[in-house]
Amino acid sequence: MQTANALPGPLDHLKDRSVLRTACLIGGEWVADAARMIDVDDPATGRVIARVPDLPRAAATQAIDAAEAALPAWRARPAKDRARLLRAWYDLMEVHADDLAWILTSEQGKPLTEARTEIRYAASFIEWFGEEAKRLYGDVIPAPAADQRITVLREPIGVCAAITPWNFPAAMITRKAGAALAAGCTMVLKPASQTPLTALALAELGQRAGLPAGVFNVVTGSSRELGPELTGNPKVRKLTFTGSTEVGRELLRQCADTVKKTSMELGGNAPFIVLADANLDDAAKGAIASKFRNAGQTCVCTNRILVDRAVLEPFVAKLGAAMRTLQVGDGHEDGTVIGPLIDRAAVDKVGELVGSAMRGGARVMQGGAPHELGGNFYQPTLVVDVDEHMSLFKEEIFGPVAAVTPFVGDDEALRLANETIFGLASYVYGSDIGRLTRFVERLEYGMVGVNTPAISTEVAPFGGIKQSGLGREGSHYGLDDYTELKYVCLGGVPT
Ligand code: NAP
């Protein structure tokens, strides 16, 4: 078992160390050697916990060749067969859930309870898409001519490249790989350099489950080195990306030369609207769940809390009281609700956003500075009177900062909510079903949570509009993004 590059630290506490991998998987072979290595650190302590290969571009080419070689046999397998292997992969994720969660917390920082939830969520995509593989139906269309028959087949796109972010090191991979493999595609994955260990552990379990060599490959390394191969190699027929809108735009430009299909799950700027007739206790609880998960580092995190001025004071009081109970600490420790941010740059960015809002006249009710634990920790922060011209309102905060903006009237609430280039998740709390229905219809977002912050599930289509992305992941729609339609017109049928 190749784990020589795991260093003393939290990874020593795994129950079954065989899940841990510090080598890449290319064509069924583990590749550990590289001229350079990437340090993986624990965001809670800043200590390096492992090293993974910083592979050269040629390794990405090799992985794409392996995925292409594996494609004909994989796509030819009966769907039931592919489903069986995906089920075995899912089962292994369940069996090793505790260790996967521990690895995830060690490299990403989120509290263990959240890491366990993410592993279960990640596994659910493998299970779901394995089941959906058996229902990849085509179509029969009545033909305009008596001697013709028209059918539509759904075929796998081919070799897919995936690039994933650090904030959900497991789920952002399985949401793509589950769908791709179920549809009969093969995949080359480049995970975020800050969280490669979860990806490599998933690859290890996929191999144990019996995925044939080359069906699922993982390469680690610099995005500048590997990215252009994944976006430029004509053998890759599709790029699926989750990450920032800025990088997504660049990847779309790179994919244009070979006219690849793309799925883009990009940034968000979610509004959380509290109407005057909302149950304020439920709304405050929902805002906490939606704002502070993963220390505020999720694409569907509430970014702007828009509150009817009539209930501003009582709502802010409830939110502030709930925030004071949030325990900040190392994600491995019992009781931690808010872990560290991913790195120092993230802490600095959050500090700049809060500072600039304060200079613009917003009021910091609590928090507003790095946490006394130091390092990458930031205090849960409540800022009110944030206005639409502030960067705190316009940019993705990606930190534990609740930014509150008052509004008067439904039209202003909707104008403020839609006043952004993003269109991923949105939330609205109220009690009048007719009024809520109008909000749902007028919110320019791919997802709307009505009186709930919990919108992510494998059975529903996840994705955004505007500059939040292209395509959907999860649900039965999620398979569409990995298939091509082939229309067959059979002529000369005796009439
Ligand atoms: P990021 O900086 O865009 O990086 C995401 C991935 O892209 C990483 O694997 C990164 O590799 C790679 N990358 C960066 N520059 C690249 C380039 N020029 N060419 C090829 N690959 C490149 O995003 P992040 O900071 O990891 O993640 C946070 C962002 O993801 C937020 O904006 C969040 O909203 C978004 N997100 C969206 C969703 C969704 O479903 N819509 C879900 C989760 C996160 P390296 O790590 O090696 O640099």
XYZ file of C-alpha atoms and ligand atoms in Angstrom:
543
model
C 0.000 0.000 0.000
C 1.567 3.275 -1.119
C 1.216 5.798 1.698
C 4.881 6.687 2.256
C 3.993 10.306 1.635
C 1.571 10.505 4.567
C 3.242 12.372 7.433
C 2.693 12.069 11.197
C -0.463 13.936 12.219
C -4.218 13.420 12.130
C -3.994 10.721 9.442
C -2.366 8.474 12.071
C -5.816 8.097 13.611
C -7.482 6.312 10.695
C -9.121 3.030 11.648
C -8.085 1.396 8.376
C -5.065 3.100 6.859
C -5.373 1.102 3.639
C -7.985 3.616 2.404
C -5.370 6.368 2.350
C -3.520 6.863 -0.939
C -0.869 9.394 -1.849
C -0.397 8.175 -5.430
C -2.438 8.889 -8.566
C -4.472 6.306 -10.456
C -3.813 6.092 -14.194
C -5.070 3.136 -16.228
C -5.385 0.990 -13.110
C -1.773 1.689 -12.000
C -0.836 3.777 -8.964
C 1.676 6.452 -9.927
C 3.613 7.774 -6.943
C 6.712 9.242 -8.531
C 6.969 12.784 -9.728
C 9.806 15.268 -9.950
C 7.855 17.534 -7.613
C 5.279 16.905 -4.910
C 2.348 18.979 -3.597
C 2.055 19.556 0.147
C -1.379 18.857 1.596
C -1.985 20.631 4.871
C -4.489 20.534 7.694
C -6.194 23.946 7.627
C -6.775 23.781 11.400
C -3.061 23.633 12.234
C -1.281 24.567 9.020
C 0.790 21.395 9.363
C 1.655 19.400 6.248
C -0.062 16.017 6.594
C 0.789 14.385 3.262
C 2.323 14.902 -0.156
C 0.889 13.898 -3.524
C 2.478 13.937 -6.989
C 2.670 17.207 -8.879
C 2.309 15.430 -12.220
C 3.469 16.830 -15.551
C 1.130 17.413 -18.485
C 2.253 14.114 -20.077
C 0.590 12.241 -17.197
C -2.747 13.835 -18.060
C -2.271 12.728 -21.686
C -1.540 9.216 -20.441
C -4.673 9.216 -18.272
C -6.803 10.411 -21.198
C -5.342 7.621 -23.376
C -6.169 5.096 -20.632
C -9.742 6.434 -20.386
C -10.095 6.203 -24.155
C -8.773 2.645 -24.212
C -11.230 1.595 -21.493
C -14.218 3.260 -23.172
C -15.367 0.660 -25.761
C -15.645 -2.202 -23.269
C -17.185 -0.007 -20.555
C -19.899 1.483 -22.757
C -20.667 -1.947 -24.224
C -21.358 -3.483 -20.800
C -25.012 -4.000 -20.015
C -26.299 -1.156 -17.849
C -27.112 -3.673 -15.133
C -23.448 -4.622 -14.981
C -22.297 -1.037 -14.624
C -24.978 -0.572 -11.973
C -23.655 -3.564 -10.034
C -20.144 -2.101 -9.928
C -21.408 1.317 -8.890
C -23.410 -0.339 -6.128
C -20.255 -2.093 -4.917
C -18.429 1.258 -4.900
C -21.294 2.817 -2.918
C -21.226 -0.071 -0.408
C -17.490 0.402 0.160
C -17.991 4.119 0.738
C -20.556 3.266 3.400
C -18.258 0.700 5.024
C -15.351 3.171 5.130
C -17.438 6.284 5.816
C -15.708 7.102 9.115
C -12.219 6.998 7.626
C -13.280 8.910 4.517
C -14.789 11.582 6.764
C -11.623 11.714 8.860
C -9.445 12.177 5.766
C -11.826 14.861 4.501
C -11.733 16.840 7.744
C -7.957 16.502 7.925
C -7.369 18.160 4.563
C -10.440 20.426 4.308
C -11.153 21.482 7.892
C -14.937 21.061 8.127
C -16.275 19.507 11.367
C -16.370 15.714 11.391
C -20.158 15.650 11.662
C -20.362 17.640 8.428
C -17.689 15.490 6.801
C -19.723 12.355 7.611
C -22.805 14.005 6.121
C -20.830 14.861 3.005
C -19.579 11.284 2.627
C -23.140 9.952 2.866
C -24.282 12.601 0.379
C -21.366 11.727 -1.926
C -22.140 8.010 -1.740
C -25.802 8.680 -2.518
C -24.852 9.891 -6.016
C -23.041 6.648 -6.793
C -26.040 4.647 -5.582
C -28.567 6.869 -7.385
C -26.821 6.947 -10.748
C -26.136 3.202 -10.609
C -29.890 2.716 -10.350
C -30.585 5.312 -13.052
C -28.173 3.545 -15.452
C -30.886 0.933 -15.937
C -33.406 3.582 -16.947
C -31.434 5.370 -19.646
C -34.338 5.200 -22.072
C -34.411 6.343 -25.673
C -37.508 7.316 -27.613
C -39.745 6.282 -30.516
C -41.228 9.142 -32.549
C -44.146 8.808 -34.993
C -42.589 9.316 -38.451
C -44.038 11.734 -41.021
C -43.749 9.116 -43.829
C -45.475 5.707 -43.868
C -42.287 3.855 -44.836
C -40.110 5.386 -42.101
C -39.514 4.590 -38.451
C -37.835 7.090 -36.148
C -35.997 6.151 -32.978
C -33.769 8.150 -30.664
C -30.917 6.452 -28.826
C -29.066 7.876 -25.831
C -25.379 7.123 -26.038
C -22.468 7.940 -23.702
C -20.547 11.066 -24.720
C -17.160 9.373 -24.330
C -14.103 10.363 -22.334
C -14.965 13.036 -19.752
C -12.541 15.264 -17.850
C -13.561 16.558 -14.421
C -12.062 19.400 -12.379
C -13.364 19.771 -8.822
C -13.044 22.239 -5.913
C -11.828 21.886 -2.325
C -15.036 22.805 -0.488
C -16.764 19.447 -1.094
C -13.828 17.116 -1.771
C -16.037 13.998 -2.068
C -19.503 15.012 -3.242
C -18.378 17.207 -6.139
C -16.543 14.161 -7.510
C -19.250 11.533 -7.137
C -21.955 13.844 -8.511
C -19.944 13.796 -11.748
C -18.351 10.351 -11.716
C -21.590 8.569 -10.745
C -23.454 10.052 -13.698
C -20.598 9.676 -16.176
C -19.848 6.034 -15.363
C -23.544 5.113 -15.216
C -24.038 6.549 -18.712
C -21.097 4.502 -20.044
C -18.490 7.293 -20.143
C -14.989 7.026 -18.700
C -13.344 9.795 -16.678
C -10.115 11.595 -15.846
C -10.405 13.635 -12.646
C -8.201 16.455 -11.428
C -9.208 17.258 -7.839
C -8.356 20.537 -6.098
C -4.727 20.602 -4.993
C -5.770 21.448 -1.434
C -7.934 18.313 -1.043
C -6.569 15.445 -3.161
C -6.576 12.753 -0.458
C -10.350 12.272 -0.413
C -10.319 11.901 -4.208
C -7.541 9.318 -4.090
C -9.339 7.391 -1.332
C -12.457 7.302 -3.520
C -10.338 5.992 -6.402
C -8.929 3.278 -4.138
C -12.450 2.144 -3.216
C -13.565 2.305 -6.852
C -10.722 0.011 -7.788
C -11.621 -2.388 -4.953
C -15.222 -2.350 -6.157
C -14.007 -3.718 -9.473
C -14.070 -0.706 -11.801
C -11.990 -1.806 -14.806
C -8.596 -0.163 -15.358
C -8.902 3.225 -17.053
C -12.588 3.780 -16.312
C -11.861 6.225 -13.469
C -8.467 7.952 -13.388
C -7.191 10.587 -10.964
C -4.290 12.952 -11.646
C -2.997 15.516 -9.161
C -0.903 18.529 -10.024
C -0.909 22.149 -10.961
C -4.034 23.328 -12.733
C -1.898 25.443 -15.087
C -0.009 22.288 -16.141
C -2.824 19.706 -16.301
C -5.767 22.007 -17.145
C -4.796 22.802 -20.752
C -4.465 19.090 -21.556
C -7.908 18.314 -20.124
C -9.505 21.205 -22.029
C -7.437 20.904 -25.212
C -7.034 17.187 -25.916
C -9.517 16.253 -28.662
C -10.006 12.769 -27.182
C -11.799 14.419 -24.261
C -15.382 14.939 -25.400
C -16.682 16.654 -22.327
C -15.376 18.821 -19.503
C -17.315 18.935 -16.257
C -16.172 21.610 -13.834
C -17.156 22.786 -10.367
C -15.429 25.865 -9.059
C -15.360 29.625 -9.336
C -17.070 31.549 -12.107
C -13.754 33.198 -12.960
C -12.016 29.872 -13.677
C -15.166 28.496 -15.339
C -15.096 31.328 -17.903
C -11.461 30.567 -18.686
C -12.138 26.845 -19.098
C -15.079 27.545 -21.417
C -12.754 29.618 -23.598
C -10.205 26.788 -23.629
C -12.851 24.189 -24.540
C -14.068 26.267 -27.484
C -11.182 25.176 -29.732
C -12.259 21.534 -29.679
C -15.981 22.346 -29.213
C -16.343 20.186 -26.112
C -19.560 19.739 -24.282
C -19.317 21.367 -20.866
C -21.051 21.309 -17.514
C -20.262 24.265 -15.286
C -21.200 24.394 -11.598
C -19.936 27.841 -10.643
C -20.200 30.460 -7.952
C -23.298 31.734 -6.175
C -24.577 34.731 -4.243
C -27.617 33.259 -2.531
C -30.266 35.609 -1.109
C -32.129 34.465 2.018
C -35.364 36.458 2.139
C -37.255 36.831 5.409
C -40.782 38.142 4.838
C -42.631 39.892 7.669
C -45.073 36.973 8.031
C -42.300 34.373 8.403
C -41.888 32.304 11.542
C -38.790 34.143 12.779
C -37.500 31.247 14.888
C -37.595 28.945 11.857
C -36.056 31.637 9.675
C -33.175 32.252 12.108
C -32.562 28.497 12.383
C -32.641 28.152 8.592
C -30.270 31.086 8.154
C -27.789 29.511 10.587
C -27.886 26.190 8.729
C -27.593 27.750 5.318
C -25.009 30.394 6.242
C -22.580 28.596 8.506
C -22.260 25.099 6.992
C -18.620 24.501 6.094
C -17.822 27.861 7.785
C -19.744 29.590 5.013
C -17.678 28.014 2.244
C -20.369 26.467 0.055
C -21.703 27.627 -3.294
C -25.295 27.482 -1.997
C -24.485 29.254 1.274
C -26.637 32.205 2.116
C -24.615 35.239 1.061
C -27.148 38.005 1.655
C -29.898 37.943 4.265
C -32.693 40.234 3.050
C -35.092 41.041 5.891
C -38.368 42.974 5.858
C -37.609 46.133 7.811
C -40.722 45.522 9.950
C -39.092 42.431 11.528
C -35.428 43.438 11.266
C -34.817 43.931 14.975
C -36.402 40.743 16.340
C -34.888 38.668 13.527
C -31.376 40.035 14.049
C -31.705 39.440 17.808
C -32.616 35.776 17.241
C -29.882 35.289 14.646
C -27.269 36.909 16.884
C -28.270 34.763 19.877
C -28.035 31.566 17.807
C -24.668 32.631 16.405
C -23.217 33.062 19.892
C -23.685 29.312 20.472
C -21.606 28.283 17.444
C -18.418 26.629 18.671
C -15.308 27.395 16.613
C -12.413 24.921 16.583
C -10.512 22.094 14.956
C -12.990 19.999 12.973
C -11.645 16.795 14.517
C -12.767 17.917 18.001
C -16.160 17.045 19.465
C -18.550 19.955 19.571
C -16.939 21.991 16.793
C -19.553 23.583 14.560
C -17.326 26.001 12.670
C -13.910 24.880 11.494
C -11.100 26.907 9.951
C -11.259 28.547 6.550
C -9.308 26.752 3.861
C -6.249 29.033 3.982
C -4.849 32.386 5.041
C -5.877 34.069 1.789
C -9.505 33.185 2.551
C -9.225 34.780 6.019
C -7.730 37.923 4.491
C -10.447 38.123 1.832
C -13.229 37.829 4.422
C -11.497 40.507 6.513
C -11.334 42.851 3.520
C -15.030 42.376 2.694
C -16.086 43.060 6.296
C -13.704 46.025 6.615
C -14.933 47.621 3.438
C -18.594 47.205 4.519
C -17.789 48.854 7.866
C -16.119 51.772 6.128
C -19.244 52.095 3.973
C -21.488 52.440 7.055
C -22.566 48.849 7.822
C -22.709 47.911 11.528
C -20.841 44.909 12.932
C -23.086 43.512 15.687
C -20.732 40.697 16.691
C -17.457 39.197 15.499
C -15.742 41.097 12.708
C -12.165 39.868 13.144
C -9.954 36.774 12.902
C -10.668 34.325 15.736
C -8.431 34.224 18.809
C -7.438 30.667 17.808
C -5.357 32.363 15.116
C -4.308 30.659 11.877
C -7.207 30.193 9.476
C -10.010 30.745 12.004
C -12.431 33.663 11.659
C -15.113 34.723 14.135
C -18.775 34.115 13.279
C -19.719 37.641 12.273
C -23.005 39.502 12.022
C -23.138 42.662 9.910
C -26.332 44.683 9.409
C -27.276 47.561 7.135
C -25.278 46.098 4.265
C -26.266 47.935 1.091
C -26.311 46.813 -2.499
C -23.215 48.815 -3.465
C -20.946 47.042 -0.992
C -18.619 44.244 -2.089
C -19.998 42.235 0.864
C -23.325 42.262 -0.992
C -21.958 41.663 -4.483
C -19.222 39.068 -3.981
C -19.226 35.480 -2.766
C -18.131 35.861 0.893
C -17.033 32.244 1.453
C -16.681 32.769 5.185
C -18.741 32.786 8.422
C -20.243 36.237 7.921
C -23.985 36.870 8.033
C -24.656 40.035 6.030
C -28.108 41.531 6.608
C -29.856 44.005 4.292
C -33.297 45.426 5.173
C -35.983 45.915 2.503
C -39.446 47.437 2.250
C -42.018 45.673 0.024
C -41.941 42.584 -2.191
C -40.713 44.407 -5.287
C -37.654 45.738 -3.504
C -36.913 42.308 -2.000
C -37.013 40.712 -5.449
C -35.017 43.485 -7.091
C -32.276 43.144 -4.468
C -32.349 39.332 -4.646
C -31.946 39.324 -8.435
C -29.370 42.161 -8.465
C -26.402 39.838 -9.151
C -24.616 38.071 -11.989
C -25.174 34.780 -10.125
C -28.244 32.530 -10.120
C -27.539 29.362 -8.141
C -29.496 28.951 -4.878
C -32.036 31.216 -3.176
C -34.204 30.924 -0.076
C -37.429 32.564 1.017
C -39.253 32.322 4.360
C -42.885 33.362 4.829
C -46.319 31.949 5.584
C -48.612 33.151 2.767
C -48.460 30.431 0.106
C -49.716 32.712 -2.672
C -47.064 35.332 -1.916
C -44.365 32.647 -1.669
C -45.461 31.271 -5.051
C -44.970 34.702 -6.614
C -41.495 34.877 -5.089
C -40.613 31.435 -6.471
C -41.738 32.527 -9.926
C -39.810 35.800 -9.884
C -36.532 34.624 -8.328
C -33.912 34.262 -11.082
C -32.235 31.189 -9.622
C -31.786 27.520 -10.517
C -32.881 26.462 -7.021
C -35.309 27.915 -4.482
C -35.696 26.698 -0.906
C -39.066 27.745 0.520
C -39.069 27.663 4.329
C -36.099 25.272 4.247
C -32.330 25.581 3.965
C -31.848 21.892 3.056
C -32.059 21.764 -0.727
C -29.197 19.430 -1.680
C -30.185 15.836 -2.437
C -29.219 13.312 -5.079
C -32.812 13.054 -6.339
C -33.203 16.731 -7.351
C -31.498 18.731 -10.135
C -28.679 20.861 -8.720
C -27.397 23.771 -10.786
C -27.555 27.430 -11.588
C -28.539 29.952 -14.220
C -26.874 33.212 -15.330
C -23.153 33.130 -14.473
C -23.623 30.312 -11.949
C -23.286 27.733 -14.647
C -24.510 25.366 -17.310
C -26.189 21.989 -16.852
C -27.589 20.097 -13.893
C -26.144 17.460 -11.571
C -28.024 14.794 -9.625
C -31.569 13.567 -10.329
C -32.610 11.854 -13.559
C -31.660 15.059 -15.397
C -28.061 14.568 -14.275
C -27.569 11.702 -16.732
C -28.550 13.900 -19.691
C -25.323 15.842 -19.316
C -23.316 12.666 -20.038
C -25.273 11.391 -23.029
C -25.653 12.312 -26.675
C -28.837 11.754 -28.638
C -28.565 9.691 -31.797
C -31.549 9.931 -34.116
C -32.083 6.946 -36.407
C -34.413 7.175 -39.390
C -35.181 3.759 -40.839
C -36.516 4.080 -44.381
C -37.988 1.610 -46.875
C -40.274 -0.122 -44.411
C -42.913 -1.953 -46.526
C -46.241 -0.159 -46.247
P -11.417 27.391 -8.169
O -10.296 28.242 -7.740
O -12.181 27.781 -9.369
O -10.793 25.932 -8.343
C -11.602 24.822 -8.656
C -10.770 23.795 -9.378
O -10.293 24.363 -10.588
C -9.545 23.305 -8.623
O -9.363 21.933 -8.922
C -8.422 24.117 -9.228
O -7.187 23.455 -9.196
C -8.893 24.213 -10.666
N -8.350 25.340 -11.414
C -8.069 26.586 -10.968
N -7.591 27.336 -11.984
C -7.575 26.539 -13.082
C -7.171 26.723 -14.437
N -6.725 27.900 -14.876
N -7.270 25.682 -15.291
C -7.740 24.494 -14.868
N -8.127 24.259 -13.606
C -8.056 25.264 -12.720
O -12.507 27.214 -7.030
P -12.313 26.783 -5.526
O -11.770 27.947 -4.784
O -11.603 25.469 -5.435
O -13.827 26.486 -5.111
C -14.679 27.464 -4.678
C -15.607 27.895 -5.805
O -16.334 26.785 -6.290
C -16.651 28.892 -5.324
O -16.818 29.903 -6.279
C -17.920 28.034 -5.218
O -19.119 28.750 -5.319
C -17.724 27.099 -6.362
N -18.549 25.893 -6.181
C -19.640 25.724 -6.978
C -20.454 24.615 -6.792
C -21.678 24.404 -7.636
O -22.210 23.299 -7.619
N -22.147 25.384 -8.386
C -20.128 23.669 -5.814
C -19.006 23.863 -5.031
C -18.205 24.991 -5.238
P -6.067 23.805 -8.106
O -6.671 23.512 -6.783
O -4.964 22.870 -8.454
O -5.728 25.235 -8.301
